[in-house]
mmCIF file of C-alpha atoms in Angstrom:
data_model
loop_
_atom_site.group_PDB
_atom_site.id
_atom_site.type_symbol
_atom_site.label_atom_id
_atom_site.label_comp_id
_atom_site.label_asym_id
_atom_site.label_seq_id
_atom_site.Cartn_x
_atom_site.Cartn_y
_atom_site.Cartn_z
ATOM 1 C CA MET G 667 0.099 -0.083 0.022
ATOM 2 C CA GLN G 668 1.473 3.365 -1.015
ATOM 3 C CA PHE G 669 1.160 6.431 1.344
ATOM 4 C CA LEU G 670 1.600 10.033 0.383
ATOM 5 C CA SER G 671 3.002 12.415 3.136
ATOM 6 C CA GLY G 672 3.411 15.589 1.000
ATOM 7 C CA SER G 673 1.171 17.734 -1.543
ATOM 8 C CA THR G 674 3.230 17.771 -4.322
ATOM 9 C CA GLY G 675 1.896 14.552 -6.007
ATOM 10 C CA ASN G 676 4.092 11.366 -6.615
ATOM 11 C CA LEU G 677 7.365 13.222 -7.588
ATOM 12 C CA TYR G 678 10.675 11.911 -6.333
ATOM 13 C CA ARG G 679 13.711 14.164 -6.734
ATOM 14 C CA PRO G 680 17.188 12.259 -6.936
ATOM 15 C CA GLY G 681 20.393 13.969 -5.857
ATOM 16 C CA SER G 682 23.020 15.381 -8.315
ATOM 17 C CA MET G 683 25.167 12.082 -8.278
ATOM 18 C CA GLU G 684 22.312 9.839 -9.414
ATOM 19 C CA ARG G 685 22.944 9.840 -13.071
ATOM 20 C CA ALA G 686 23.538 6.894 -15.609
ATOM 21 C CA LEU G 687 25.062 4.751 -12.876
ATOM 22 C CA VAL G 688 21.611 4.492 -11.207
ATOM 23 C CA SER G 689 20.295 2.962 -14.242
ATOM 24 C CA LEU G 690 20.028 -0.538 -12.836
ATOM 25 C CA VAL G 691 18.236 0.790 -9.712
ATOM 26 C CA LEU G 692 15.633 2.696 -12.092
ATOM 27 C CA ALA G 693 15.311 -0.375 -14.112
ATOM 28 C CA LEU G 694 14.543 -2.444 -10.950
ATOM 29 C CA CYS G 695 11.824 0.193 -10.021
ATOM 30 C CA VAL G 696 10.418 0.332 -13.706
ATOM 31 C CA SER G 697 10.258 -3.505 -13.788
ATOM 32 C CA SER G 698 8.623 -4.118 -10.290
ATOM 33 C CA LEU G 699 5.769 -1.593 -11.342
ATOM 34 C CA LEU G 700 5.295 -3.137 -14.901
ATOM 35 C CA PHE G 701 6.236 -6.751 -14.760
ATOM 36 C CA PRO G 702 5.516 -9.746 -12.243
ATOM 37 C CA PRO G 703 8.046 -10.012 -9.553
ATOM 38 C CA ARG G 704 9.988 -13.242 -8.849
ATOM 39 C CA VAL G 705 11.296 -14.282 -5.487
ATOM 40 C CA LEU G 706 14.715 -15.087 -4.339
ATOM 41 C CA GLY G 707 15.615 -15.709 -0.777
ATOM 42 C CA GLY G 708 12.540 -13.417 0.452
ATOM 43 C CA LEU G 709 13.697 -10.632 -2.126
ATOM 44 C CA GLN G 710 11.279 -9.679 -4.795
ATOM 45 C CA TYR G 711 12.873 -8.752 -8.213
ATOM 46 C CA SER G 712 12.144 -8.586 -11.710
ATOM 47 C CA LEU G 713 14.850 -7.131 -14.183
ATOM 48 C CA GLU G 714 13.198 -6.822 -17.653
ATOM 49 C CA ARG G 715 14.899 -3.732 -19.157
ATOM 50 C CA ARG G 716 17.718 -1.585 -18.314
ATOM 51 C CA LEU G 717 17.686 2.294 -19.066
ATOM 52 C CA GLU G 718 20.598 4.430 -19.253
ATOM 53 C CA PHE G 719 20.909 8.195 -19.336
ATOM 54 C CA GLU G 720 23.477 10.633 -19.811
ATOM 55 C CA GLU G 721 21.767 13.355 -18.235
ATOM 56 C CA GLU G 722 20.603 13.622 -14.537
ATOM 57 C CA ILE G 723 17.267 12.484 -13.629
ATOM 58 C CA GLU G 724 15.334 15.535 -12.073
ATOM 59 C CA GLY G 725 12.063 13.691 -11.304
ATOM 60 C CA VAL G 726 10.108 10.464 -11.741
ATOM 61 C CA ALA G 727 6.266 10.095 -11.571
ATOM 62 C CA VAL G 728 4.239 6.996 -11.538
ATOM 63 C CA SER G 729 0.693 6.628 -12.948
ATOM 64 C CA GLY G 730 -2.034 5.380 -10.531
ATOM 65 C CA SER G 731 -2.277 1.943 -12.014
ATOM 66 C CA GLY G 732 1.626 1.464 -12.068
ATOM 67 C CA SER G 733 1.680 0.806 -15.786
ATOM 68 C CA ARG G 734 3.490 3.959 -16.898
ATOM 69 C CA ILE G 735 6.425 5.689 -15.386
ATOM 70 C CA ALA G 736 7.598 9.292 -16.554
ATOM 71 C CA LEU G 737 10.940 10.504 -16.186
ATOM 72 C CA TYR G 738 12.304 14.134 -16.680
ATOM 73 C CA LEU G 739 15.973 14.508 -17.457
ATOM 74 C CA SER G 740 18.160 17.678 -16.804
ATOM 75 C CA ASN G 741 18.265 18.537 -20.489
ATOM 76 C CA GLY G 742 14.545 19.105 -20.407
ATOM 77 C CA THR G 743 13.426 15.730 -21.956
ATOM 78 C CA LEU G 744 10.423 13.894 -20.564
ATOM 79 C CA PHE G 745 10.124 10.122 -21.381
ATOM 80 C CA VAL G 746 7.273 8.027 -20.459
ATOM 81 C CA ILE G 747 7.622 4.331 -20.237
ATOM 82 C CA GLU G 748 5.314 1.571 -20.267
ATOM 83 C CA GLU G 749 5.493 -2.121 -20.670
ATOM 84 C CA GLY G 750 6.076 -2.029 -24.508
ATOM 85 C CA GLY G 751 8.996 0.467 -23.939
ATOM 86 C CA VAL G 752 9.172 4.200 -24.594
ATOM 87 C CA ALA G 753 5.495 5.460 -25.161
ATOM 88 C CA PHE G 754 6.280 9.271 -25.379
ATOM 89 C CA SER G 755 9.203 11.629 -25.378
ATOM 90 C CA LYS G 756 9.223 15.369 -25.554
ATOM 91 C CA THR G 757 12.017 17.972 -24.794
ATOM 92 C CA LEU G 758 10.616 20.941 -23.081
ATOM 93 C CA ALA G 759 12.252 24.051 -21.600
ATOM 94 C CA GLY G 760 13.239 24.431 -18.120
ATOM 95 C CA SER G 761 14.084 22.458 -15.088
ATOM 96 C CA LEU G 762 11.572 20.301 -13.533
ATOM 97 C CA TRP G 763 9.542 21.767 -10.415
ATOM 98 C CA ALA G 764 6.434 19.198 -10.154
ATOM 99 C CA MET G 765 4.704 16.606 -12.259
ATOM 100 C CA GLU G 766 1.642 14.258 -11.927
ATOM 101 C CA PHE G 767 -0.226 11.822 -13.973
ATOM 102 C CA SER G 768 -4.161 12.250 -14.099
ATOM 103 C CA PRO G 769 -6.123 9.389 -12.728
ATOM 104 C CA SER G 770 -6.423 7.380 -16.105
ATOM 105 C CA GLY G 771 -2.698 8.105 -16.719
ATOM 106 C CA ASN G 772 -3.406 9.393 -20.079
ATOM 107 C CA LEU G 773 -2.440 13.080 -19.034
ATOM 108 C CA ILE G 774 0.617 14.714 -17.145
ATOM 109 C CA ALA G 775 0.713 17.942 -15.777
ATOM 110 C CA LEU G 776 4.112 19.306 -15.500
ATOM 111 C CA SER G 777 5.541 22.683 -14.227
ATOM 112 C CA THR G 778 9.018 23.892 -15.040
ATOM 113 C CA ARG G 779 11.310 26.720 -13.712
ATOM 114 C CA GLY G 780 13.727 28.822 -15.680
ATOM 115 C CA PRO G 781 11.561 29.397 -17.450
ATOM 116 C CA ARG G 782 8.466 29.114 -15.441
ATOM 117 C CA ALA G 783 5.809 27.208 -17.323
ATOM 118 C CA LEU G 784 2.800 24.757 -16.764
ATOM 119 C CA TYR G 785 2.381 22.076 -19.370
ATOM 120 C CA VAL G 786 -0.415 19.624 -19.726
ATOM 121 C CA ILE G 787 0.373 16.723 -22.011
ATOM 122 C CA ASP G 788 -1.954 14.194 -23.842
ATOM 123 C CA LEU G 789 -0.170 10.968 -24.063
ATOM 124 C CA ALA G 790 -2.721 9.441 -26.582
ATOM 125 C CA SER G 791 -2.394 12.435 -29.104
ATOM 126 C CA GLY G 792 0.884 13.752 -28.232
ATOM 127 C CA GLU G 793 -0.458 17.268 -27.755
ATOM 128 C CA VAL G 794 1.208 19.727 -25.504
ATOM 129 C CA SER G 795 -0.595 22.575 -23.948
ATOM 130 C CA GLU G 796 1.238 25.305 -22.335
ATOM 131 C CA TYR G 797 -0.300 27.797 -19.513
ATOM 132 C CA GLU G 798 1.017 30.815 -17.859
ATOM 133 C CA VAL G 799 0.259 30.984 -14.231
ATOM 134 C CA PRO G 800 1.503 33.544 -11.732
ATOM 135 C CA CYS G 801 3.063 31.188 -9.380
ATOM 136 C CA LYS G 802 5.051 27.739 -9.394
ATOM 137 C CA PRO G 803 2.445 25.074 -9.357
ATOM 138 C CA ASN G 804 3.237 21.970 -7.540
ATOM 139 C CA VAL G 805 -0.241 20.636 -6.197
ATOM 140 C CA PHE G 806 -2.362 19.432 -8.927
ATOM 141 C CA ALA G 807 -6.014 17.859 -9.081
ATOM 142 C CA PHE G 808 -7.713 16.758 -12.147
ATOM 143 C CA SER G 809 -11.514 16.380 -12.098
ATOM 144 C CA ALA G 810 -12.869 12.930 -12.503
ATOM 145 C CA ASP G 811 -13.758 13.191 -16.089
ATOM 146 C CA GLU G 812 -10.228 15.039 -16.832
ATOM 147 C CA LYS G 813 -11.977 17.929 -18.282
ATOM 148 C CA TYR G 814 -10.612 20.263 -15.622
ATOM 149 C CA LEU G 815 -7.220 20.726 -13.616
ATOM 150 C CA ALA G 816 -6.915 22.808 -10.361
ATOM 151 C CA VAL G 817 -3.434 23.751 -9.412
ATOM 152 C CA GLY G 818 -1.621 25.619 -6.644
ATOM 153 C CA GLU G 819 1.650 26.277 -5.207
ATOM 154 C CA CYS G 820 3.077 24.881 -2.014
ATOM 155 C CA LYS G 821 6.297 26.529 -1.028
ATOM 156 C CA LYS G 822 9.088 24.617 0.713
ATOM 157 C CA LYS G 823 9.379 27.148 3.166
ATOM 158 C CA LEU G 824 6.233 28.582 4.940
ATOM 159 C CA THR G 825 8.299 31.563 6.113
ATOM 160 C CA GLU G 826 9.228 32.813 2.758
ATOM 161 C CA ARG G 827 7.032 35.859 2.379
ATOM 162 C CA ARG G 828 5.560 35.803 -1.027
ATOM 163 C CA GLY G 829 2.135 34.695 -1.833
ATOM 164 C CA SER G 830 0.669 31.688 -3.644
ATOM 165 C CA CYS G 831 -2.238 31.279 -6.288
ATOM 166 C CA ILE G 832 -5.050 28.680 -7.110
ATOM 167 C CA CYS G 833 -5.949 28.343 -10.787
ATOM 168 C CA LEU G 834 -8.841 26.271 -12.324
ATOM 169 C CA ILE G 835 -7.908 25.418 -16.085
ATOM 170 C CA ASP G 836 -10.456 24.070 -18.741
ATOM 171 C CA LEU G 837 -8.558 21.419 -20.582
ATOM 172 C CA ALA G 838 -11.029 21.049 -23.374
ATOM 173 C CA GLU G 839 -10.957 24.781 -24.231
ATOM 174 C CA ARG G 840 -7.207 25.144 -23.158
ATOM 175 C CA LYS G 841 -7.726 28.200 -21.003
ATOM 176 C CA ILE G 842 -7.243 29.281 -17.518
ATOM 177 C CA LEU G 843 -10.953 30.043 -16.102
ATOM 178 C CA TRP G 844 -9.896 31.995 -13.059
ATOM 179 C CA THR G 845 -7.051 32.598 -10.868
ATOM 180 C CA LYS G 846 -7.090 33.384 -6.872
ATOM 181 C CA LYS G 847 -4.439 34.813 -4.907
ATOM 182 C CA VAL G 848 -3.511 33.087 -1.632
ATOM 183 C CA VAL G 849 -1.665 34.884 1.167
ATOM 184 C CA ASN G 850 0.938 32.320 2.015
ATOM 185 C CA ASN G 851 0.662 28.731 0.682
ATOM 186 C CA VAL G 852 -1.632 25.926 -0.983
ATOM 187 C CA HIS G 853 -1.352 22.627 0.695
ATOM 188 C CA GLU G 854 -4.031 20.430 -0.893
ATOM 189 C CA VAL G 855 -6.415 20.999 -3.787
ATOM 190 C CA TYR G 856 -9.359 18.681 -4.900
ATOM 191 C CA VAL G 857 -12.221 18.777 -7.612
ATOM 192 C CA SER G 858 -15.369 17.129 -6.436
ATOM 193 C CA LYS G 859 -16.665 14.066 -7.931
ATOM 194 C CA ASP G 860 -19.232 16.161 -10.109
ATOM 195 C CA GLY G 861 -16.546 18.663 -11.012
ATOM 196 C CA LYS G 862 -18.535 21.655 -9.862
ATOM 197 C CA SER G 863 -16.579 22.486 -6.596
ATOM 198 C CA ILE G 864 -12.796 22.969 -5.852
ATOM 199 C CA VAL G 865 -11.712 22.455 -2.577
ATOM 200 C CA VAL G 866 -8.405 24.028 -1.322
ATOM 201 C CA LEU G 867 -6.440 23.823 2.019
ATOM 202 C CA THR G 868 -4.230 26.816 2.281
ATOM 203 C CA THR G 869 -2.184 28.963 4.781
ATOM 204 C CA GLU G 870 -3.363 32.696 4.896
ATOM 205 C CA THR G 871 -0.994 34.066 7.328
ATOM 206 C CA PHE G 872 2.493 34.964 8.049
ATOM 207 C CA CYS G 873 2.065 35.033 11.872
ATOM 208 C CA SER G 874 4.888 33.194 13.483
ATOM 209 C CA ALA G 875 2.727 31.909 16.308
ATOM 210 C CA CYS G 876 -0.090 30.913 13.744
ATOM 211 C CA LEU G 877 2.522 28.860 11.701
ATOM 212 C CA GLU G 878 3.717 27.203 14.695
ATOM 213 C CA ARG G 879 0.247 25.991 15.738
ATOM 214 C CA LYS G 880 -0.547 24.963 12.013
ATOM 215 C CA GLN G 881 -3.487 27.347 11.454
ATOM 216 C CA LYS G 882 -5.027 26.436 7.945
ATOM 217 C CA LYS G 883 -8.047 27.417 6.099
ATOM 218 C CA VAL G 884 -10.340 25.323 3.902
ATOM 219 C CA ARG G 885 -11.796 27.397 0.932
ATOM 220 C CA VAL G 886 -14.476 26.189 -1.736
ATOM 221 C CA PHE G 887 -15.191 27.519 -5.043
ATOM 222 C CA ASN G 888 -17.397 26.834 -7.924
ATOM 223 C CA ARG G 889 -16.115 26.461 -11.628
ATOM 224 C CA GLN G 890 -17.086 30.183 -11.954
ATOM 225 C CA GLY G 891 -14.505 31.156 -9.380
ATOM 226 C CA ASN G 892 -17.248 32.194 -6.820
ATOM 227 C CA GLU G 893 -16.420 31.309 -3.094
ATOM 228 C CA LEU G 894 -19.311 28.950 -2.063
ATOM 229 C CA ALA G 895 -18.673 29.115 1.671
ATOM 230 C CA ILE G 896 -17.389 31.168 4.696
ATOM 231 C CA PRO G 897 -13.797 29.854 4.859
ATOM 232 C CA LEU G 898 -13.134 27.459 7.488
ATOM 233 C CA VAL G 899 -10.261 28.158 9.854
ATOM 234 C CA GLU G 900 -8.820 25.462 11.985
ATOM 235 C CA TRP G 901 -5.532 24.873 14.180
ATOM 236 C CA TYR G 902 -2.943 21.816 14.164
ATOM 237 C CA VAL G 903 -4.019 20.804 10.732
ATOM 238 C CA GLU G 904 -1.897 18.337 9.169
ATOM 239 C CA ASP G 905 -3.867 17.328 6.026
ATOM 240 C CA LEU G 906 -7.174 17.622 4.311
ATOM 241 C CA VAL G 907 -9.060 14.474 2.725
ATOM 242 C CA LEU G 908 -12.135 14.712 0.613
ATOM 243 C CA LEU G 909 -14.090 11.702 1.316
ATOM 244 C CA ASP G 910 -17.398 11.172 -0.684
ATOM 245 C CA ASP G 911 -19.278 14.241 0.217
ATOM 246 C CA LEU G 912 -17.587 14.793 3.736
ATOM 247 C CA LEU G 913 -14.190 17.051 4.338
ATOM 248 C CA VAL G 914 -12.136 15.340 6.572
ATOM 249 C CA LEU G 915 -9.640 17.607 8.614
ATOM 250 C CA VAL G 916 -6.629 15.522 9.805
ATOM 251 C CA ARG G 917 -5.373 17.425 12.931
ATOM 252 C CA SER G 918 -2.397 16.686 15.360
ATOM 253 C CA LYS G 919 -4.680 14.527 17.750
ATOM 254 C CA ASP G 920 -7.949 14.158 16.027
ATOM 255 C CA LEU G 921 -10.096 13.853 13.011
ATOM 256 C CA LEU G 922 -13.028 16.423 12.128
ATOM 257 C CA PHE G 923 -15.518 15.382 9.518
ATOM 258 C CA TYR G 924 -17.395 18.230 8.034
ATOM 259 C CA GLU G 925 -20.262 18.642 5.611
ATOM 260 C CA LEU G 926 -21.217 21.824 3.731
ATOM 261 C CA VAL G 927 -24.563 23.043 4.902
ATOM 262 C CA GLY G 928 -25.676 26.279 3.038
ATOM 263 C CA ASP G 929 -22.416 28.422 3.281
ATOM 264 C CA GLU G 930 -21.299 27.267 6.405
ATOM 265 C CA PHE G 931 -19.297 23.984 7.279
ATOM 266 C CA LYS G 932 -20.659 21.879 10.011
ATOM 267 C CA VAL G 933 -18.908 19.290 12.158
ATOM 268 C CA VAL G 934 -20.768 15.881 11.796
ATOM 269 C CA ARG G 935 -18.173 13.635 13.644
ATOM 270 C CA GLU G 936 -14.894 13.728 15.639
ATOM 271 C CA PHE G 937 -12.557 11.027 16.096
ATOM 272 C CA ASP G 938 -9.792 10.999 18.635
ATOM 273 C CA THR G 939 -6.418 9.892 17.154
ATOM 274 C CA ALA G 940 -3.963 10.899 20.004
ATOM 275 C CA ASP G 941 -3.394 7.067 20.983
ATOM 276 C CA LEU G 942 -2.493 6.121 17.530
ATOM 277 C CA GLY G 943 0.769 8.538 17.428
ATOM 278 C CA SER G 944 1.544 11.154 14.840
ATOM 279 C CA TYR G 945 0.264 11.316 11.617
ATOM 280 C CA SER G 946 2.418 10.138 8.635
ATOM 281 C CA GLY G 947 0.616 9.993 5.333
ATOM 282 C CA ARG G 948 -2.291 8.724 3.531
ATOM 283 C CA SER G 949 -2.998 6.568 0.739
ATOM 284 C CA PRO G 950 -3.654 8.161 -2.882
ATOM 285 C CA SER G 951 -7.387 7.857 -2.402
ATOM 286 C CA GLY G 952 -7.180 9.375 1.089
ATOM 287 C CA ARG G 953 -9.309 6.302 2.545
ATOM 288 C CA TRP G 954 -6.262 5.220 4.494
ATOM 289 C CA LEU G 955 -4.289 7.249 6.957
ATOM 290 C CA LEU G 956 -1.113 5.995 8.376
ATOM 291 C CA PHE G 957 0.040 6.924 11.995
ATOM 292 C CA LYS G 958 3.234 5.797 13.930
ATOM 293 C CA LYS G 959 4.500 6.107 17.482
ATOM 294 C CA ARG G 960 7.399 4.696 19.461
ATOM 295 C CA ALA G 961 6.706 1.208 20.910
ATOM 296 C CA GLY G 962 9.591 0.230 23.214
ATOM 297 C CA ARG G 963 12.516 0.105 21.192
ATOM 298 C CA GLY G 964 10.759 -0.363 17.921
ATOM 299 C CA MET G 965 8.104 1.480 16.093
ATOM 300 C CA GLU G 966 4.229 0.894 15.952
ATOM 301 C CA LEU G 967 2.342 1.827 12.713
ATOM 302 C CA THR G 968 -1.199 2.009 12.607
ATOM 303 C CA VAL G 969 -3.469 2.132 9.343
ATOM 304 C CA LEU G 970 -6.839 3.671 9.753
ATOM 305 C CA ASP G 971 -9.749 3.173 7.354
ATOM 306 C CA LEU G 972 -11.709 6.422 7.349
ATOM 307 C CA ARG G 973 -14.869 4.717 5.779
ATOM 308 C CA GLY G 974 -15.316 2.307 8.960
ATOM 309 C CA LEU G 975 -12.911 4.213 11.363
ATOM 310 C CA ALA G 976 -11.356 0.849 12.001
ATOM 311 C CA THR G 977 -7.663 -0.061 12.440
ATOM 312 C CA LEU G 978 -6.567 -2.055 9.678
ATOM 313 C CA THR G 979 -3.311 -3.454 11.066
ATOM 314 C CA ARG G 980 -0.475 -2.874 13.378
ATOM 315 C CA ASN G 981 3.056 -3.700 13.027
ATOM 316 C CA VAL G 982 5.879 -3.425 15.617
ATOM 317 C CA LEU G 983 9.091 -2.940 13.856
ATOM 318 C CA ALA G 984 12.579 -3.686 15.363
ATOM 319 C CA PRO G 985 15.015 -0.824 15.547
ATOM 320 C CA ARG G 986 16.999 -1.996 12.777
ATOM 321 C CA ASP G 987 13.928 -1.923 10.306
ATOM 322 C CA VAL G 988 12.929 1.568 11.456
ATOM 323 C CA GLY G 989 14.314 4.319 8.837
#
């Protein structure tokens, strides 16, 4: 089960020394996603293809089904690899900032810096659409029908005193429908199942005490850019999950389940997570939450199912297994 702890999609950034010499490791990663693994002495392996690049690999993204892997090289070349080999390649301008597949794996949203640009690539047709946005997007959310894309920027330093933005893009018309300013940061973006609402988790302050206490705001917009509700402000917020028609705020010691009634958020359920330990991430769907805490000399991991609010499993790891 894969868990995400950040808000920048499934992007991995290797260090500067990871060049062609890591091709064997990369091939193992690709093959483990695309081909059935074998087992030798308890170690799963499957080496089907070796990939070598002269340029540094700046980022890797994996489609939700695991059938495609995208690689962005330091010379601006994007490769998309699937079981049959290289399915797509294109040289773009700039160094990679972030990239993510759409739910179907047929589209890629990709942002670069130097020059700053946002690209959406249709892997079936090979069409590349470019958009100018007033921030550096690294938070992406496609609508279920993949006709819309919402983006935002999550800065690496909350104290960096500049604003961010939220944009909604009509992918069929290839135009930005609207842009909203954010005082500080965009942490999470969702597009509702019906595609009519955009839900955003932001930081709207530079107050040091507020940042230390993880003050965040939930904002909801419609496709026309109108704010649909009085923004919800909460403290000690770790994450936001959109689960069916409920908004779930993951806080340091509890979960708050909200529904939107009229133009106000109403709490419909609370769940205490203090005994589970610290929040460490979630599955891509948001249904499963991961918590961890020390247990003697090891580490206890708890996976919580949001639908039933039941603990799925607990594992106590020996010290040598704890990274």
